[in-house]
PDB file of C-alpha atoms and ligand atoms in Angstrom:
ATOM      1  CA  LEU A 453       0.000   0.000   0.000  1.00  0.00           C
ATOM      2  CA  ARG A 454       2.695   2.488   1.059  1.00  0.00           C
ATOM      3  CA  ARG A 455       4.825   1.450  -1.919  1.00  0.00           C
ATOM      4  CA  GLU A 456       1.974   2.176  -4.301  1.00  0.00           C
ATOM      5  CA  SER A 457       1.378   5.731  -3.082  1.00  0.00           C
ATOM      6  CA  LEU A 458       5.092   6.441  -3.291  1.00  0.00           C
ATOM      7  CA  ASP A 459       5.077   5.213  -6.887  1.00  0.00           C
ATOM      8  CA  ARG A 460       2.147   7.478  -7.676  1.00  0.00           C
ATOM      9  CA  ALA A 461       3.881  10.465  -6.098  1.00  0.00           C
ATOM     10  CA  GLU A 462       6.997   9.759  -8.084  1.00  0.00           C
ATOM     11  CA  GLU A 463       5.061   9.388 -11.301  1.00  0.00           C
ATOM     12  CA  ARG A 464       3.388  12.734 -10.706  1.00  0.00           C
ATOM     13  CA  LEU A 465       6.700  14.441  -9.956  1.00  0.00           C
ATOM     14  CA  VAL A 466       8.241  13.030 -13.134  1.00  0.00           C
ATOM     15  CA  SER A 467       5.365  14.190 -15.276  1.00  0.00           C
ATOM     16  CA  MET A 468       5.263  17.688 -13.761  1.00  0.00           C
ATOM     17  CA  CYS A 469       9.017  18.079 -14.161  1.00  0.00           C
ATOM     18  CA  GLU A 470       9.109  16.801 -17.726  1.00  0.00           C
ATOM     19  CA  GLU A 471       6.224  19.096 -18.667  1.00  0.00           C
ATOM     20  CA  ARG A 472       8.055  22.131 -17.258  1.00  0.00           C
ATOM     21  CA  ALA A 473      11.344  21.221 -18.882  1.00  0.00           C
ATOM     22  CA  ARG A 474       9.607  20.768 -22.259  1.00  0.00           C
ATOM     23  CA  MET A 475       7.835  24.119 -21.970  1.00  0.00           C
ATOM     24  CA  LEU A 476      10.955  25.985 -20.963  1.00  0.00           C
ATOM     25  CA  GLN A 477      13.063  24.398 -23.687  1.00  0.00           C
ATOM     26  CA  GLU A 478      10.376  25.161 -26.255  1.00  0.00           C
ATOM     27  CA  GLN A 479      10.196  28.842 -25.247  1.00  0.00           C
ATOM     28  CA  PHE A 480      13.970  29.084 -25.253  1.00  0.00           C
ATOM     29  CA  GLY A 481      14.058  27.559 -28.728  1.00  0.00           C
ATOM     30  CA  VAL A 482      11.541  29.908 -30.328  1.00  0.00           C
ATOM     31  CA  THR A 483      13.263  32.887 -28.721  1.00  0.00           C
ATOM     32  CA  VAL A 484      16.695  31.829 -30.015  1.00  0.00           C
ATOM     33  CA  ASN A 485      15.302  31.329 -33.537  1.00  0.00           C
ATOM     34  CA  HIS A 486      13.785  34.754 -33.582  1.00  0.00           C
ATOM     35  CA  VAL A 487      16.978  36.424 -32.379  1.00  0.00           C
ATOM     36  CA  HIS A 488      18.785  34.562 -35.168  1.00  0.00           C
ATOM     37  CA  ALA A 489      16.377  36.092 -37.689  1.00  0.00           C
ATOM     38  CA  LEU A 490      17.001  39.547 -36.192  1.00  0.00           C
ATOM     39  CA  ALA A 491      20.746  39.074 -36.715  1.00  0.00           C
ATOM     40  CA  ILE A 492      20.045  38.404 -40.397  1.00  0.00           C
ATOM     41  CA  LEU A 493      17.768  41.436 -40.520  1.00  0.00           C
ATOM     42  CA  ILE A 494      20.645  43.644 -39.345  1.00  0.00           C
ATOM     43  CA  SER A 495      23.006  42.093 -41.871  1.00  0.00           C
ATOM     44  CA  THR A 496      20.479  42.773 -44.644  1.00  0.00           C
ATOM     45  CA  PHE A 497      19.095  46.182 -43.750  1.00  0.00           C
ATOM     46  CA  HIS A 498      21.949  47.797 -41.880  1.00  0.00           C
ATOM     47  CA  TYR A 499      24.979  46.490 -43.704  1.00  0.00           C
ATOM     48  CA  GLU A 500      23.827  45.544 -47.200  1.00  0.00           C
ATOM     49  CA  LYS A 501      21.764  48.682 -47.738  1.00  0.00           C
ATOM     50  CA  PHE A 502      23.664  51.887 -48.107  1.00  0.00           C
ATOM     51  CA  PRO A 503      22.728  54.156 -46.505  1.00  0.00           C
ATOM     52  CA  SER A 504      21.444  51.858 -43.741  1.00  0.00           C
ATOM     53  CA  ALA A 505      17.703  51.191 -43.671  1.00  0.00           C
ATOM     54  CA  ILE A 506      17.770  50.838 -39.872  1.00  0.00           C
ATOM     55  CA  ASP A 507      18.310  53.457 -37.226  1.00  0.00           C
ATOM     56  CA  GLN A 508      17.666  53.405 -33.475  1.00  0.00           C
ATOM     57  CA  GLU A 509      14.052  54.483 -33.912  1.00  0.00           C
ATOM     58  CA  THR A 510      13.242  51.785 -36.505  1.00  0.00           C
ATOM     59  CA  PHE A 511      15.027  49.118 -34.479  1.00  0.00           C
ATOM     60  CA  ALA A 512      13.164  50.067 -31.294  1.00  0.00           C
ATOM     61  CA  LYS A 513       9.801  50.051 -33.100  1.00  0.00           C
ATOM     62  CA  TYR A 514      10.327  46.722 -34.849  1.00  0.00           C
ATOM     63  CA  THR A 515      11.758  44.899 -31.853  1.00  0.00           C
ATOM     64  CA  GLY A 516       9.021  46.304 -29.604  1.00  0.00           C
ATOM     65  CA  ARG A 517       6.300  45.136 -32.008  1.00  0.00           C
ATOM     66  CA  THR A 518       7.804  41.647 -32.322  1.00  0.00           C
ATOM     67  CA  SER A 519       8.669  41.102 -28.655  1.00  0.00           C
ATOM     68  CA  PHE A 520       5.910  38.449 -28.427  1.00  0.00           C
ATOM     69  CA  GLU A 521       8.248  36.249 -30.489  1.00  0.00           C
ATOM     70  CA  ARG A 522      10.861  36.338 -27.709  1.00  0.00           C
ATOM     71  CA  PRO A 523       8.866  35.600 -24.575  1.00  0.00           C
ATOM     72  CA  LEU A 524      11.830  34.916 -22.264  1.00  0.00           C
ATOM     73  CA  LEU A 525      14.059  37.849 -23.257  1.00  0.00           C
ATOM     74  CA  ASN A 526      13.874  41.170 -21.515  1.00  0.00           C
ATOM     75  CA  GLY A 527      14.877  42.876 -24.766  1.00  0.00           C
ATOM     76  CA  VAL A 528      17.373  42.795 -27.623  1.00  0.00           C
ATOM     77  CA  ALA A 529      20.186  45.070 -28.698  1.00  0.00           C
ATOM     78  CA  TYR A 530      22.723  45.358 -31.482  1.00  0.00           C
ATOM     79  CA  ALA A 531      26.377  46.054 -30.685  1.00  0.00           C
ATOM     80  CA  HIS A 532      28.485  47.210 -33.628  1.00  0.00           C
ATOM     81  CA  ARG A 533      32.078  46.077 -34.108  1.00  0.00           C
ATOM     82  CA  VAL A 534      34.462  49.036 -33.990  1.00  0.00           C
ATOM     83  CA  PHE A 535      38.259  48.799 -34.276  1.00  0.00           C
ATOM     84  CA  HIS A 536      40.477  51.127 -32.334  1.00  0.00           C
ATOM     85  CA  HIS A 537      41.567  53.086 -35.404  1.00  0.00           C
ATOM     86  CA  GLU A 538      37.890  53.710 -36.220  1.00  0.00           C
ATOM     87  CA  ARG A 539      36.926  54.848 -32.735  1.00  0.00           C
ATOM     88  CA  GLU A 540      37.367  58.589 -33.115  1.00  0.00           C
ATOM     89  CA  MET A 541      35.455  58.683 -36.381  1.00  0.00           C
ATOM     90  CA  PHE A 542      32.728  56.429 -34.976  1.00  0.00           C
ATOM     91  CA  GLU A 543      32.252  58.514 -31.853  1.00  0.00           C
ATOM     92  CA  SER A 544      32.114  61.773 -33.767  1.00  0.00           C
ATOM     93  CA  GLN A 545      29.617  60.303 -36.261  1.00  0.00           C
ATOM     94  CA  GLN A 546      27.423  58.971 -33.452  1.00  0.00           C
ATOM     95  CA  GLY A 547      27.764  62.149 -31.434  1.00  0.00           C
ATOM     96  CA  TRP A 548      28.525  60.225 -28.232  1.00  0.00           C
ATOM     97  CA  ILE A 549      31.361  58.474 -26.482  1.00  0.00           C
ATOM     98  CA  MET A 550      31.251  54.808 -25.560  1.00  0.00           C
ATOM     99  CA  ASN A 551      31.081  53.694 -21.933  1.00  0.00           C
ATOM    100  CA  THR A 552      32.030  50.526 -20.139  1.00  0.00           C
ATOM    101  CA  MET A 553      29.574  48.302 -18.266  1.00  0.00           C
ATOM    102  CA  LYS A 554      30.672  50.111 -15.128  1.00  0.00           C
ATOM    103  CA  ARG A 555      29.650  53.389 -16.699  1.00  0.00           C
ATOM    104  CA  GLU A 556      33.187  54.651 -17.116  1.00  0.00           C
ATOM    105  CA  LEU A 557      34.832  56.038 -20.225  1.00  0.00           C
ATOM    106  CA  ALA A 558      35.953  53.025 -22.316  1.00  0.00           C
ATOM    107  CA  PRO A 559      39.778  52.703 -22.124  1.00  0.00           C
ATOM    108  CA  PRO A 560      41.721  52.000 -25.351  1.00  0.00           C
ATOM    109  CA  GLN A 561      41.277  48.438 -26.681  1.00  0.00           C
ATOM    110  CA  ILE A 562      42.045  46.709 -29.958  1.00  0.00           C
ATOM    111  CA  GLU A 563      38.336  46.569 -30.719  1.00  0.00           C
ATOM    112  CA  TYR A 564      34.992  47.437 -29.170  1.00  0.00           C
ATOM    113  CA  ALA A 565      31.330  46.425 -29.364  1.00  0.00           C
ATOM    114  CA  PRO A 566      29.262  49.501 -28.488  1.00  0.00           C
ATOM    115  CA  VAL A 567      25.478  49.115 -28.527  1.00  0.00           C
ATOM    116  CA  ILE A 568      24.061  51.340 -31.271  1.00  0.00           C
ATOM    117  CA  PHE A 569      20.492  49.948 -31.387  1.00  0.00           C
ATOM    118  CA  SER A 570      18.394  48.831 -28.429  1.00  0.00           C
ATOM    119  CA  GLN A 571      14.834  47.803 -27.684  1.00  0.00           C
ATOM    120  CA  ASP A 572      13.262  50.352 -25.323  1.00  0.00           C
ATOM    121  CA  THR A 573      13.095  47.802 -22.484  1.00  0.00           C
ATOM    122  CA  VAL A 574      16.923  47.597 -22.440  1.00  0.00           C
ATOM    123  CA  SER A 575      17.731  51.208 -23.358  1.00  0.00           C
ATOM    124  CA  TYR A 576      20.298  51.212 -20.534  1.00  0.00           C
ATOM    125  CA  LEU A 577      22.577  49.195 -22.860  1.00  0.00           C
ATOM    126  CA  ALA A 578      22.906  52.095 -25.328  1.00  0.00           C
ATOM    127  CA  ARG A 579      26.492  53.315 -25.830  1.00  0.00           C
ATOM    128  CA  ILE A 580      27.977  50.533 -23.687  1.00  0.00           C
ATOM    129  CA  ASP A 581      30.957  48.611 -25.066  1.00  0.00           C
ATOM    130  CA  MET A 582      29.681  45.070 -24.458  1.00  0.00           C
ATOM    131  CA  MET A 583      33.235  43.737 -24.640  1.00  0.00           C
ATOM    132  CA  SER A 584      33.888  45.510 -21.328  1.00  0.00           C
ATOM    133  CA  GLY A 585      31.771  42.921 -19.472  1.00  0.00           C
ATOM    134  CA  GLU A 586      33.420  39.563 -18.871  1.00  0.00           C
ATOM    135  CA  GLU A 587      30.390  37.385 -19.656  1.00  0.00           C
ATOM    136  CA  ASP A 588      29.323  39.418 -22.671  1.00  0.00           C
ATOM    137  CA  ARG A 589      32.869  39.497 -24.015  1.00  0.00           C
ATOM    138  CA  GLU A 590      33.230  35.709 -23.819  1.00  0.00           C
ATOM    139  CA  ASN A 591      29.902  35.352 -25.616  1.00  0.00           C
ATOM    140  CA  ILE A 592      30.928  37.754 -28.376  1.00  0.00           C
ATOM    141  CA  LEU A 593      34.193  35.920 -29.031  1.00  0.00           C
ATOM    142  CA  ARG A 594      32.526  32.503 -29.054  1.00  0.00           C
ATOM    143  CA  ALA A 595      29.549  33.690 -31.151  1.00  0.00           C
ATOM    144  CA  ARG A 596      31.724  34.958 -33.974  1.00  0.00           C
ATOM    145  CA  THR A 597      33.983  31.913 -34.192  1.00  0.00           C
ATOM    146  CA  THR A 598      31.085  29.435 -34.144  1.00  0.00           C
ATOM    147  CA  GLY A 599      28.360  31.302 -36.033  1.00  0.00           C
ATOM    148  CA  LYS A 600      25.867  29.707 -33.627  1.00  0.00           C
ATOM    149  CA  ALA A 601      23.735  30.856 -30.736  1.00  0.00           C
ATOM    150  CA  VAL A 602      25.856  31.109 -27.591  1.00  0.00           C
ATOM    151  CA  LEU A 603      24.884  31.519 -23.956  1.00  0.00           C
ATOM    152  CA  THR A 604      26.793  32.896 -20.975  1.00  0.00           C
ATOM    153  CA  ASN A 605      26.881  31.218 -17.621  1.00  0.00           C
ATOM    154  CA  PRO A 606      24.303  32.496 -15.111  1.00  0.00           C
ATOM    155  CA  PHE A 607      25.028  35.994 -13.790  1.00  0.00           C
ATOM    156  CA  ARG A 608      23.224  39.069 -12.502  1.00  0.00           C
ATOM    157  CA  LEU A 609      21.993  41.184 -15.398  1.00  0.00           C
ATOM    158  CA  LEU A 610      22.416  44.903 -15.839  1.00  0.00           C
ATOM    159  CA  GLY A 611      19.306  46.884 -15.122  1.00  0.00           C
ATOM    160  CA  SER A 612      17.269  44.359 -13.160  1.00  0.00           C
ATOM    161  CA  ASN A 613      20.064  42.643 -11.230  1.00  0.00           C
ATOM    162  CA  HIS A 614      18.062  39.439 -11.865  1.00  0.00           C
ATOM    163  CA  LEU A 615      19.779  36.112 -12.407  1.00  0.00           C
ATOM    164  CA  GLY A 616      19.840  35.228 -16.100  1.00  0.00           C
ATOM    165  CA  VAL A 617      21.941  34.352 -19.145  1.00  0.00           C
ATOM    166  CA  VAL A 618      22.840  36.397 -22.207  1.00  0.00           C
ATOM    167  CA  LEU A 619      22.233  35.073 -25.718  1.00  0.00           C
ATOM    168  CA  THR A 620      24.467  36.307 -28.556  1.00  0.00           C
ATOM    169  CA  PHE A 621      24.544  35.830 -32.335  1.00  0.00           C
ATOM    170  CA  ALA A 622      27.304  37.283 -34.478  1.00  0.00           C
ATOM    171  CA  VAL A 623      26.155  39.443 -37.369  1.00  0.00           C
ATOM    172  CA  TYR A 624      28.183  38.767 -40.495  1.00  0.00           C
ATOM    173  CA  ARG A 625      28.648  40.488 -43.812  1.00  0.00           C
ATOM    174  CA  PRO A 626      26.117  38.846 -46.133  1.00  0.00           C
ATOM    175  CA  ASP A 627      28.882  37.469 -48.383  1.00  0.00           C
ATOM    176  CA  LEU A 628      30.087  34.990 -45.728  1.00  0.00           C
ATOM    177  CA  PRO A 629      30.102  31.533 -47.338  1.00  0.00           C
ATOM    178  CA  ALA A 630      28.121  28.779 -45.593  1.00  0.00           C
ATOM    179  CA  ASP A 631      31.269  26.663 -45.136  1.00  0.00           C
ATOM    180  CA  ALA A 632      33.410  29.549 -43.839  1.00  0.00           C
ATOM    181  CA  SER A 633      36.493  28.867 -41.742  1.00  0.00           C
ATOM    182  CA  VAL A 634      36.886  30.316 -38.254  1.00  0.00           C
ATOM    183  CA  GLU A 635      39.233  33.016 -39.616  1.00  0.00           C
ATOM    184  CA  GLN A 636      36.737  33.966 -42.318  1.00  0.00           C
ATOM    185  CA  ARG A 637      33.985  34.205 -39.719  1.00  0.00           C
ATOM    186  CA  VAL A 638      35.953  36.477 -37.451  1.00  0.00           C
ATOM    187  CA  GLU A 639      36.984  38.639 -40.389  1.00  0.00           C
ATOM    188  CA  ALA A 640      33.406  38.948 -41.719  1.00  0.00           C
ATOM    189  CA  THR A 641      31.935  39.889 -38.328  1.00  0.00           C
ATOM    190  CA  ILE A 642      30.282  43.306 -38.336  1.00  0.00           C
ATOM    191  CA  GLY A 643      28.577  43.173 -34.939  1.00  0.00           C
ATOM    192  CA  TYR A 644      26.549  41.189 -32.407  1.00  0.00           C
ATOM    193  CA  LEU A 645      22.857  40.812 -31.798  1.00  0.00           C
ATOM    194  CA  GLY A 646      21.607  39.538 -28.493  1.00  0.00           C
ATOM    195  CA  GLY A 647      19.682  39.937 -25.331  1.00  0.00           C
ATOM    196  CA  ALA A 648      19.230  38.578 -21.872  1.00  0.00           C
ATOM    197  CA  PHE A 649      17.039  35.722 -20.706  1.00  0.00           C
ATOM    198  CA  ASP A 650      15.698  37.165 -17.496  1.00  0.00           C
ATOM    199  CA  VAL A 651      15.285  33.738 -15.953  1.00  0.00           C
ATOM    200  CA  GLU A 652      14.534  34.985 -12.461  1.00  0.00           C
ATOM    201  CA  SER A 653      11.358  36.814 -13.432  1.00  0.00           C
ATOM    202  CA  LEU A 654      10.268  35.418 -16.814  1.00  0.00           C
ATOM    203  CA  VAL A 655      10.669  31.735 -15.948  1.00  0.00           C
ATOM    204  CA  GLU A 656       8.935  32.355 -12.640  1.00  0.00           C
ATOM    205  CA  ASN A 657       6.050  33.842 -14.582  1.00  0.00           C
ATOM    206  CA  LEU A 658       5.950  30.886 -16.984  1.00  0.00           C
ATOM    207  CA  LEU A 659       5.964  28.246 -14.235  1.00  0.00           C
ATOM    208  CA  SER A 660       3.488  30.057 -12.012  1.00  0.00           C
ATOM    209  CA  LYS A 661       0.742  29.465 -14.582  1.00  0.00           C
ATOM    210  CA  LEU A 662       1.030  25.665 -14.433  1.00  0.00           C
ATOM    211  CA  ALA A 663      -1.182  23.378 -12.388  1.00  0.00           C
ATOM    212  CA  GLY A 664       0.479  21.821  -9.354  1.00  0.00           C
ATOM    213  CA  ASN A 665       3.001  24.636  -9.108  1.00  0.00           C
ATOM    214  CA  GLN A 666       2.533  25.037  -5.358  1.00  0.00           C
ATOM    215  CA  ASP A 667       3.401  21.383  -4.757  1.00  0.00           C
ATOM    216  CA  ILE A 668       6.889  21.300  -6.208  1.00  0.00           C
ATOM    217  CA  VAL A 669      10.158  23.182  -6.080  1.00  0.00           C
ATOM    218  CA  VAL A 670      11.872  23.666  -9.427  1.00  0.00           C
ATOM    219  CA  ASN A 671      15.533  24.482  -9.976  1.00  0.00           C
ATOM    220  CA  VAL A 672      17.394  25.053 -13.208  1.00  0.00           C
ATOM    221  CA  TYR A 673      21.157  24.554 -13.189  1.00  0.00           C
ATOM    222  CA  ASP A 674      23.989  25.175 -15.569  1.00  0.00           C
ATOM    223  CA  VAL A 675      25.889  21.889 -15.218  1.00  0.00           C
ATOM    224  CA  THR A 676      28.491  22.521 -17.934  1.00  0.00           C
ATOM    225  CA  ASN A 677      31.100  21.941 -15.260  1.00  0.00           C
ATOM    226  CA  ALA A 678      29.702  18.802 -13.614  1.00  0.00           C
ATOM    227  CA  SER A 679      31.598  19.321 -10.366  1.00  0.00           C
ATOM    228  CA  GLU A 680      30.197  22.770  -9.754  1.00  0.00           C
ATOM    229  CA  ALA A 681      26.589  23.202 -10.855  1.00  0.00           C
ATOM    230  CA  MET A 682      25.468  26.826 -10.985  1.00  0.00           C
ATOM    231  CA  VAL A 683      21.937  27.780 -10.021  1.00  0.00           C
ATOM    232  CA  LEU A 684      20.152  29.589 -12.820  1.00  0.00           C
ATOM    233  CA  TYR A 685      16.675  29.435 -11.349  1.00  0.00           C
ATOM    234  CA  GLY A 686      15.040  28.561  -8.061  1.00  0.00           C
ATOM    235  CA  PRO A 687      15.966  28.640  -4.387  1.00  0.00           C
ATOM    236  CA  PRO A 688      19.457  27.589  -3.292  1.00  0.00           C
ATOM    237  CA  SER A 689      19.146  23.838  -2.754  1.00  0.00           C
ATOM    238  CA  LEU A 690      18.882  22.570   0.826  1.00  0.00           C
ATOM    239  CA  GLU A 691      21.178  19.573   0.331  1.00  0.00           C
ATOM    240  CA  ASP A 692      20.532  16.581  -1.826  1.00  0.00           C
ATOM    241  CA  GLN A 693      18.925  14.262   0.738  1.00  0.00           C
ATOM    242  CA  VAL A 694      15.471  14.609  -0.773  1.00  0.00           C
ATOM    243  CA  PRO A 695      13.348  11.445  -0.856  1.00  0.00           C
ATOM    244  CA  LEU A 696      12.014  12.156  -4.320  1.00  0.00           C
ATOM    245  CA  LEU A 697      13.998  14.105  -6.867  1.00  0.00           C
ATOM    246  CA  HIS A 698      13.607  14.148 -10.616  1.00  0.00           C
ATOM    247  CA  VAL A 699      16.135  15.529 -13.080  1.00  0.00           C
ATOM    248  CA  SER A 700      14.957  16.550 -16.551  1.00  0.00           C
ATOM    249  CA  MET A 701      17.431  17.331 -19.314  1.00  0.00           C
ATOM    250  CA  LEU A 702      17.283  20.749 -20.949  1.00  0.00           C
ATOM    251  CA  ASP A 703      18.694  21.730 -24.321  1.00  0.00           C
ATOM    252  CA  PHE A 704      18.914  25.479 -24.766  1.00  0.00           C
ATOM    253  CA  GLY A 705      20.663  25.208 -28.130  1.00  0.00           C
ATOM    254  CA  ASP A 706      24.272  25.975 -27.164  1.00  0.00           C
ATOM    255  CA  PRO A 707      26.169  22.660 -27.367  1.00  0.00           C
ATOM    256  CA  PHE A 708      28.970  24.129 -25.241  1.00  0.00           C
ATOM    257  CA  ARG A 709      26.597  24.413 -22.258  1.00  0.00           C
ATOM    258  CA  LYS A 710      24.663  21.809 -20.339  1.00  0.00           C
ATOM    259  CA  HIS A 711      21.529  22.630 -18.373  1.00  0.00           C
ATOM    260  CA  GLU A 712      19.136  20.558 -16.328  1.00  0.00           C
ATOM    261  CA  MET A 713      15.963  20.989 -14.332  1.00  0.00           C
ATOM    262  CA  ARG A 714      15.645  19.393 -10.899  1.00  0.00           C
ATOM    263  CA  CYS A 715      12.249  19.001  -9.286  1.00  0.00           C
ATOM    264  CA  ARG A 716      11.216  17.892  -5.812  1.00  0.00           C
ATOM    265  CA  TYR A 717       8.135  18.086  -3.628  1.00  0.00           C
ATOM    266  CA  ARG A 718       7.854  21.125  -1.430  1.00  0.00           C
ATOM    267  CA  GLU A 719       6.878  18.846   1.448  1.00  0.00           C
ATOM    268  CA  LYS A 720       7.070  15.109   1.950  1.00  0.00           C
ATOM    269  CA  PRO A 721       4.494  13.484  -0.363  1.00  0.00           C
TER     270      PRO A 721
HETATM  271  N1  LIG B 920      21.664  42.324 -22.379  1.00  0.00           N
HETATM  272  C1  LIG B 920      20.871  42.642 -21.334  1.00  0.00           C
HETATM  273  N2  LIG B 920      21.279  42.724 -20.079  1.00  0.00           N
HETATM  274  C2  LIG B 920      22.578  42.487 -19.837  1.00  0.00           C
HETATM  275  C3  LIG B 920      23.465  42.151 -20.862  1.00  0.00           C
HETATM  276  C4  LIG B 920      22.974  42.082 -22.172  1.00  0.00           C
HETATM  277  N3  LIG B 920      23.768  41.768 -23.216  1.00  0.00           N
HETATM  278  N4  LIG B 920      24.682  41.960 -20.294  1.00  0.00           N
HETATM  279  C5  LIG B 920      24.543  42.189 -18.948  1.00  0.00           C
HETATM  280  N5  LIG B 920      23.270  42.502 -18.669  1.00  0.00           N
HETATM  281  C6  LIG B 920      23.948  43.210 -27.254  1.00  0.00           C
HETATM  282  O1  LIG B 920      25.978  40.166 -27.299  1.00  0.00           O
HETATM  283  C7  LIG B 920      25.386  41.324 -27.771  1.00  0.00           C
HETATM  284  C8  LIG B 920      23.316  41.794 -24.582  1.00  0.00           C
HETATM  285  C9  LIG B 920      24.487  41.525 -25.479  1.00  0.00           C
HETATM  286  C10 LIG B 920      24.216  41.769 -26.943  1.00  0.00           C
END
């Protein structure tokens, strides 16, 4: 008798966890695909058209109107690649000077990635050299060598201070061949399109709508480094001696990173 009710409790935990993992992965996937399309939009309408067919106002309007396509992002922005020898010219053309993430004047570097277009919800990114932030910089370098969607490890985002991850796509000159080498990719990079998954508030919102939400505790971890899992979502775990625990695999589309969802009952079943 006791055995049977434990089996039922376990079955219910597994199904609730798998459902949540599927939903989250699905919403991540559609968001990543849409950001990919935005990167191609920039390549087409900012680079290929001369003069550019996109300015800050157009970018803000379009990304605001299509934000329903990116339900887990708090906004998107485009950071343009600028080399040091172009900096003076760039800053005088823009009529502003780039800042670092810490809101200081950007010190001399070989190259920069100042945000020139931003969705209104992340307007605080404007003029910031995204290469001045450790996580963003790593993403930028990995995005342009791979040509794929890349994610940072979990960290506290600018603006909200919420726990989340940043998604980055490189924007390439449209003449980049499909089978390009790493060197060709880096050379053809004109900028970076991305945004932040505000996991702390947007995943909370997603999960709160599901039945049975009060019964279970859900955590999402970055387990890229198996020996030190990093919490991306949920309360800090209270040790692993939980009678029932289910782990669901998550694939957020960056093969370099591993994520998983861990679910347990809030109280003993
Ligand atoms: N977006 C939003 N909040 C952030 C953040 C970010 N990066 N970094 C820290 N907090 C413009 O990779 C290019 C967006 C980065 C893209």
